[in-house]
Coordinates of C-alpha atoms in Angstrom, one line a residue:
X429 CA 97.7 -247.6 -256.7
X430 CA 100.6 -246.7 -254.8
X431 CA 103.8 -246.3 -256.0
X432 CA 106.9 -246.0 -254.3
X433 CA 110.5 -245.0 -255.3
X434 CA 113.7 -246.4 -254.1
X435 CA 116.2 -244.8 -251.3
X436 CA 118.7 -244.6 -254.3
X437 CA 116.6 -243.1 -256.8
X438 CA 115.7 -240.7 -254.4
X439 CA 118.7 -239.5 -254.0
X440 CA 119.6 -239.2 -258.1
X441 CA 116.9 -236.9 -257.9
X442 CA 118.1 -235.0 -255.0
X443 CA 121.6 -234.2 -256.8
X444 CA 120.1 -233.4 -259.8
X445 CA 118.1 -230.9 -258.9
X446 CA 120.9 -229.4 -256.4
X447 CA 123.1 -229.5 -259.4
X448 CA 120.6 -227.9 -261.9
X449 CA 121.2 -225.3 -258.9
X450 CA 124.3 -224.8 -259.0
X451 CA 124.0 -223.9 -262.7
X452 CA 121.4 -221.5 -262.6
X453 CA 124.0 -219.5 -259.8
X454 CA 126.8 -219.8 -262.2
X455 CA 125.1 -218.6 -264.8
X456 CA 123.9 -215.8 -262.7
X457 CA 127.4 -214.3 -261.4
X458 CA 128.9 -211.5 -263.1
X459 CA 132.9 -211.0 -263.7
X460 CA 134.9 -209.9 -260.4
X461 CA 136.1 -206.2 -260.9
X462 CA 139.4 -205.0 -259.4
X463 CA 139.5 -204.1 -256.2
X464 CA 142.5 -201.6 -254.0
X465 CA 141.1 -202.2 -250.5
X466 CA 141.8 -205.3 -248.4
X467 CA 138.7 -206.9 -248.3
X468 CA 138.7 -210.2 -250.2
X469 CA 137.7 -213.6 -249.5
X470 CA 140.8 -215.4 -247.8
X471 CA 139.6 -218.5 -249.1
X472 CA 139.9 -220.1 -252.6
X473 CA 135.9 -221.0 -252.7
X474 CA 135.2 -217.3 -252.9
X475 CA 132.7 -216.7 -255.6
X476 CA 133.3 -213.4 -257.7
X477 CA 133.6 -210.1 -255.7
X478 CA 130.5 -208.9 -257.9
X479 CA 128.5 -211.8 -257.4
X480 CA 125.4 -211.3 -256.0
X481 CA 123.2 -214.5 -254.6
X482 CA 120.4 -214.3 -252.1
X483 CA 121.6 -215.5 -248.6
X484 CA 119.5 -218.5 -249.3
X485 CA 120.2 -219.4 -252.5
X486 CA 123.8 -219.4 -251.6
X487 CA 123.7 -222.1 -248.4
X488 CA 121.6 -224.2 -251.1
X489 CA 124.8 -224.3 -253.1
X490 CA 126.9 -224.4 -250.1
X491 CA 124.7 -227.8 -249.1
X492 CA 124.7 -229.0 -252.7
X493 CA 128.5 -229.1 -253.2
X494 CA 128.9 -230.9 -250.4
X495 CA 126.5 -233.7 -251.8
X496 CA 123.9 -232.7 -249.5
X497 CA 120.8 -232.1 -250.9
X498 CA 119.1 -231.3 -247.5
X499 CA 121.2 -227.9 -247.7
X500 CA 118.9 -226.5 -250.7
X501 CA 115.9 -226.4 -248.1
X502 CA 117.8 -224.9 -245.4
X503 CA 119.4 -222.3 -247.6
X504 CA 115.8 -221.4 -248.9
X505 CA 114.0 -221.3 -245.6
X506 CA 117.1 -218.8 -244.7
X507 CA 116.6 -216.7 -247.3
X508 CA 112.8 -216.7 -247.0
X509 CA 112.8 -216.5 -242.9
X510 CA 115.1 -213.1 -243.6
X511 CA 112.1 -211.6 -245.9
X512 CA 112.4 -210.2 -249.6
X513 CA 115.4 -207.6 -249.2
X514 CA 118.1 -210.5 -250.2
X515 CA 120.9 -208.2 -249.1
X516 CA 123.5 -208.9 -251.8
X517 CA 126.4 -211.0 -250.7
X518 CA 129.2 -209.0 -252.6
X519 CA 131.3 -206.5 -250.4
X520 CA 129.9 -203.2 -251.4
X521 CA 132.7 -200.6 -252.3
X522 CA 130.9 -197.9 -253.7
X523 CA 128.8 -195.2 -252.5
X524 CA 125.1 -194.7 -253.0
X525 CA 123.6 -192.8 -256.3
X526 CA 125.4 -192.4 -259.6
X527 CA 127.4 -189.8 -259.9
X528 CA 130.0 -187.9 -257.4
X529 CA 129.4 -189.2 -254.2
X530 CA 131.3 -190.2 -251.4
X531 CA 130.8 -192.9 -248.5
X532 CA 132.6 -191.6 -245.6
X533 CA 133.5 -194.7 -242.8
X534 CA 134.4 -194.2 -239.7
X535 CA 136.0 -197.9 -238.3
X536 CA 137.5 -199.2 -234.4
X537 CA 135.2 -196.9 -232.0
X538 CA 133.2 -195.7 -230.5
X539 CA 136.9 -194.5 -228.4
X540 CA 135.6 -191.9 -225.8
X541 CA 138.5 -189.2 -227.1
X542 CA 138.3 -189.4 -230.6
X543 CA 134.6 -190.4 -231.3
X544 CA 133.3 -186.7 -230.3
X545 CA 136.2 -185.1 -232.5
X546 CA 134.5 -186.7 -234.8
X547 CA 131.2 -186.3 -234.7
X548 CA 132.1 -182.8 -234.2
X549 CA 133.7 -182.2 -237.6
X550 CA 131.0 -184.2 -239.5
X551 CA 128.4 -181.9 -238.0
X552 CA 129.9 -178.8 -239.1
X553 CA 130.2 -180.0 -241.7
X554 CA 126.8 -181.3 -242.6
X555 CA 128.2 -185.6 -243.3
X556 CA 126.7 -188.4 -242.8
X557 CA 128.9 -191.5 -242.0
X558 CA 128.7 -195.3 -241.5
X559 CA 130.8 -195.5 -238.5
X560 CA 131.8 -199.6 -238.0
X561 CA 132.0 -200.6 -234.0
X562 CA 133.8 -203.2 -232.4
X563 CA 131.3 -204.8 -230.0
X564 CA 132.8 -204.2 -227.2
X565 CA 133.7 -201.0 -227.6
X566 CA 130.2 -200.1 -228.3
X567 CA 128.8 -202.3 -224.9
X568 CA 131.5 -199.8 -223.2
X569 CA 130.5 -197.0 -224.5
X570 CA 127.1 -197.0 -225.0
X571 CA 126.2 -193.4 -225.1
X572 CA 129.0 -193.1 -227.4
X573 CA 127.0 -195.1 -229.7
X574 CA 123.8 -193.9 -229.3
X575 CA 125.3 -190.2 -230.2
X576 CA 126.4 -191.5 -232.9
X577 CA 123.3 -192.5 -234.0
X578 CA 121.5 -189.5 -232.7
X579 CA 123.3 -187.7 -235.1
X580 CA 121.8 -189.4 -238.1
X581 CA 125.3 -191.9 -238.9
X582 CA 124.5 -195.6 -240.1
X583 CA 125.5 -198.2 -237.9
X584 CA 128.3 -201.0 -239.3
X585 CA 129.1 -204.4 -237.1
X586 CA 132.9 -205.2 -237.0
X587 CA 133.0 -207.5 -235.2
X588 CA 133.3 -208.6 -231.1
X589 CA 136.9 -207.7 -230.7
X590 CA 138.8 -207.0 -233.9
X591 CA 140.2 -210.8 -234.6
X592 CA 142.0 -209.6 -238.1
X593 CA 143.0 -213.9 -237.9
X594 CA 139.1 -214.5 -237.5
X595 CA 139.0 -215.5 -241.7
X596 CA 141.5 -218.3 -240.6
X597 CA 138.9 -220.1 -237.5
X598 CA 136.0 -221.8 -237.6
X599 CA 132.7 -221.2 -239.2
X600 CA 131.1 -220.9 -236.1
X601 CA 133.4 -218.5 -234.5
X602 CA 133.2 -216.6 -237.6
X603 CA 129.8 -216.7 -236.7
X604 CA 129.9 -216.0 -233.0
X605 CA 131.7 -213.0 -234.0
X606 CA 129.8 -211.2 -236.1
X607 CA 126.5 -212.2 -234.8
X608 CA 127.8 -211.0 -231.4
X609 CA 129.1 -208.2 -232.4
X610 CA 125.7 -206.9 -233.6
X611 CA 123.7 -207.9 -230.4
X612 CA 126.3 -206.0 -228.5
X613 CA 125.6 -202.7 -231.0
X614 CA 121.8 -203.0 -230.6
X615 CA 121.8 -203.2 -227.2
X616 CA 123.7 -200.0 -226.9
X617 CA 121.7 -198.6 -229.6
X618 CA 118.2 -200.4 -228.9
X619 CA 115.8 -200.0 -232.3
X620 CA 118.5 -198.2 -234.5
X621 CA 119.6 -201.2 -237.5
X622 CA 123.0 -202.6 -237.9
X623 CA 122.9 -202.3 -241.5
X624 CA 126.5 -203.5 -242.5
X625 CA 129.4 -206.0 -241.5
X626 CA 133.4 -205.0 -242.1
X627 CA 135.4 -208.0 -241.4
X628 CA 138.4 -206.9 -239.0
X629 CA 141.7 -205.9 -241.5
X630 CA 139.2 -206.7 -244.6
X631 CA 139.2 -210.6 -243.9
X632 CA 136.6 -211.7 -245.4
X633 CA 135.6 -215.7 -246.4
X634 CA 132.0 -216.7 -248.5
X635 CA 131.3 -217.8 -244.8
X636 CA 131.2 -214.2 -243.0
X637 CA 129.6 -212.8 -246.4
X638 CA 126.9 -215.5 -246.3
X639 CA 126.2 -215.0 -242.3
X640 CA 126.4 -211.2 -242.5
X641 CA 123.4 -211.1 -245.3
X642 CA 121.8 -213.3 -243.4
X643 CA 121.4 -211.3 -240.8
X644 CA 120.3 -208.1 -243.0
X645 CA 123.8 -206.8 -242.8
X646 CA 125.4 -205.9 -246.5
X647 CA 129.0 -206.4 -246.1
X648 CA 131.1 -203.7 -246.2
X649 CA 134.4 -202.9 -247.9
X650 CA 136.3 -199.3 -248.9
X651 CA 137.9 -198.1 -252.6
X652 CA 140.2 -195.5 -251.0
X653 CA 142.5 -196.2 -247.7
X654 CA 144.6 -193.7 -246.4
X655 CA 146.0 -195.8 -243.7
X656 CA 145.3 -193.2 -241.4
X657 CA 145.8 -196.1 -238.5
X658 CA 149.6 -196.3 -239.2
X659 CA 150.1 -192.4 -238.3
X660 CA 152.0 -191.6 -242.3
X661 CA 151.1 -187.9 -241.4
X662 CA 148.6 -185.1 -242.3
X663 CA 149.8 -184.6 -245.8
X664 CA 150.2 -187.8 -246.5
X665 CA 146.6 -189.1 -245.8
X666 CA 145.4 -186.0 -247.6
X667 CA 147.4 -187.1 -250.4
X668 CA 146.0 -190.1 -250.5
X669 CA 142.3 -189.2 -250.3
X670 CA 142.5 -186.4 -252.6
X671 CA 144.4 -187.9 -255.2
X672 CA 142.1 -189.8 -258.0
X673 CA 139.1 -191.1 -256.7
X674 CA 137.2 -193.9 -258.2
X675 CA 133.4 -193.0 -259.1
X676 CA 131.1 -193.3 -255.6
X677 CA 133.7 -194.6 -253.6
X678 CA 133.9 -195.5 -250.2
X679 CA 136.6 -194.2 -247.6
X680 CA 137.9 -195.3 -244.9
X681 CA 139.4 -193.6 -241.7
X682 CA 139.7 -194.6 -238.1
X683 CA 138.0 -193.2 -235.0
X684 CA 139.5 -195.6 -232.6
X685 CA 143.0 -198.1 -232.1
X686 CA 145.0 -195.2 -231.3
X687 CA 145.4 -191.7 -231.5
X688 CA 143.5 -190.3 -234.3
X689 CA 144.7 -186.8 -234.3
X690 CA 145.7 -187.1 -237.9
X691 CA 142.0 -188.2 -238.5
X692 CA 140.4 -185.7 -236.7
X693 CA 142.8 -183.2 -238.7
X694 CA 142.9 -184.5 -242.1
X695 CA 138.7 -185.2 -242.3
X696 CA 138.8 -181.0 -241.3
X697 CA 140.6 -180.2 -244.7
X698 CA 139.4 -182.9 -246.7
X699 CA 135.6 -182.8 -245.7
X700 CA 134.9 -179.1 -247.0
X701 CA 137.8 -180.2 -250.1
X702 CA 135.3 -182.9 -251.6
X703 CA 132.3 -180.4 -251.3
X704 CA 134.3 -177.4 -253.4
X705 CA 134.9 -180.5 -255.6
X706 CA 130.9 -181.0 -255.8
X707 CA 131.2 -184.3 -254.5
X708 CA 127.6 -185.1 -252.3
X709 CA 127.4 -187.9 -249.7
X710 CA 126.0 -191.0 -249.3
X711 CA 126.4 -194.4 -247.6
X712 CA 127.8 -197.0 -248.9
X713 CA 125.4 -199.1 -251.2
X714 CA 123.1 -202.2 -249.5
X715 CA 121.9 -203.2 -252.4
X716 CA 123.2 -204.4 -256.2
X717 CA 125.8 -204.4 -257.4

């Protein structure tokens, strides 16, 4: 016999199971940790900094809070079409390991005057770097971008064009953003991953977080932030970076957007400073927490 089941009880079914969802994600989030970089959700939906939800799990809840059940499949076959690494959806702030190192990041390049400078002083002085490209810059300068991945530096999408409003438009040009971004990167870097995404000015929303894991990219946030950009001076930035440093964390300086002679200058002392200090390097962390 063949039994059938109404239109309405099939949806009482549907939201039960999307809310029996929703609980198992709350239940796995862990407490939000204090941050001193700019990158935060700009949006009051934000789960905790420190949560950490597989990319499809998370448009399952997405779909289920807006009373669409149909989201919990989508979100799965997202997470699933994007393999088993379930890149964490957290910004990372800390460095790889567990004990004294440093994530050195490189943002707004490749810039055809500063970008060698740079390289340069990293070589000498044996540093790796995640160095975060503007799309366009990188479809400009290509070979820019492929020395700095001949040189052994992760690769870190920021974006098309730097749109620090971009947390304030649409989901899809969120999406058009950083997705575009990273094409432009790969195609000046052909085969070499795009392991991270730094929203512009630290403007992140769940939205970008969700589509950056998505796409294998962890997103990517700093713990110390000389404001190098804004020119304050040599001693001033080393002032900053040498003071007290958080365990593992990530810094952030600027090979493009201006002139970066105070960069160039201040990663000279500072580089060779953190190794007397017997601090290692890393990059920043792609997985938990």
């Amino acid at each position: 016999m063949r039994i059938t089941t109404s239109p309405a009880r099939r949806r009482r079914a549907g939201y039960a199971t999307a809310a029996a969802l929703l609980g198992l994600l709350a239940a796995a989030g862990t407490p939000a940790y204090a941050t001193t970089d700019g990158s935060v959700d700009r949006a009051p939906d934000a789960p905790p900094a420190g949560h950490s939800v597989p990319a499809g799990a998370a448009g399952a809840a997405q779909g289920a809070a807006k009373g669409e059940v149909k989201g919990e499949a989508k979100g799965a076959a997202q997470g699933a079409a994007h393999g088993t690494a379930k890149v964490p959806l957290g910004i990372s702030r800390l460095a790889q390991g567990t004990g004294r190192q440093v994530a050195i990041t490189i943002d707004d390049g490749p810039d055809p005057r500063w970008t060698p400078q740079v390289l340069e002083t990293l070589r000498k002085n044996q540093v790796k770097a995640t160095f975060c490209m503007i799309g366009t810059k990188a479809q400009k300068y290509p070979e820019l971008a492929r020395a700095v991945a001949a040189d052994g530096h992760q690769l870190c999408d920021h974006s098309v064009d730097h749109d620090v409003t971009m947390d304030h438009k649409p989901v899809a040009y969120q999406r058009q953003q950083i997705l575009e971004g990273k094409a432009m990167i790969e195609k000046a870097v052909p085969g070499v991953p795009v392991s991270y995404y730094r929203a512009p000015g630290g403007a992140f929303t769940p939205d970008s977080r969700a589509i950056a894991a998505e796409s294998g990219m962890r997103p990517l946030g700093w713990s110390v932030d000389p404001k190098d950009w804004s020119r304050p001076g040599l001693k001033a930035i080393l002032s900053t970076v040498q003071g007290k440093l958080p365990q593992q964390p990530t810094v952030l300086f600027h090979d493009g957007g201006g002139d970066r002679s105070e960069t160039v200058a201040a990663l000279k002392e500072y580089l060779p400073w953190l190794t007397e200090q017997g601090y290692s390097f890393a990059f920043p962390a792609r997985t938990a927490p």
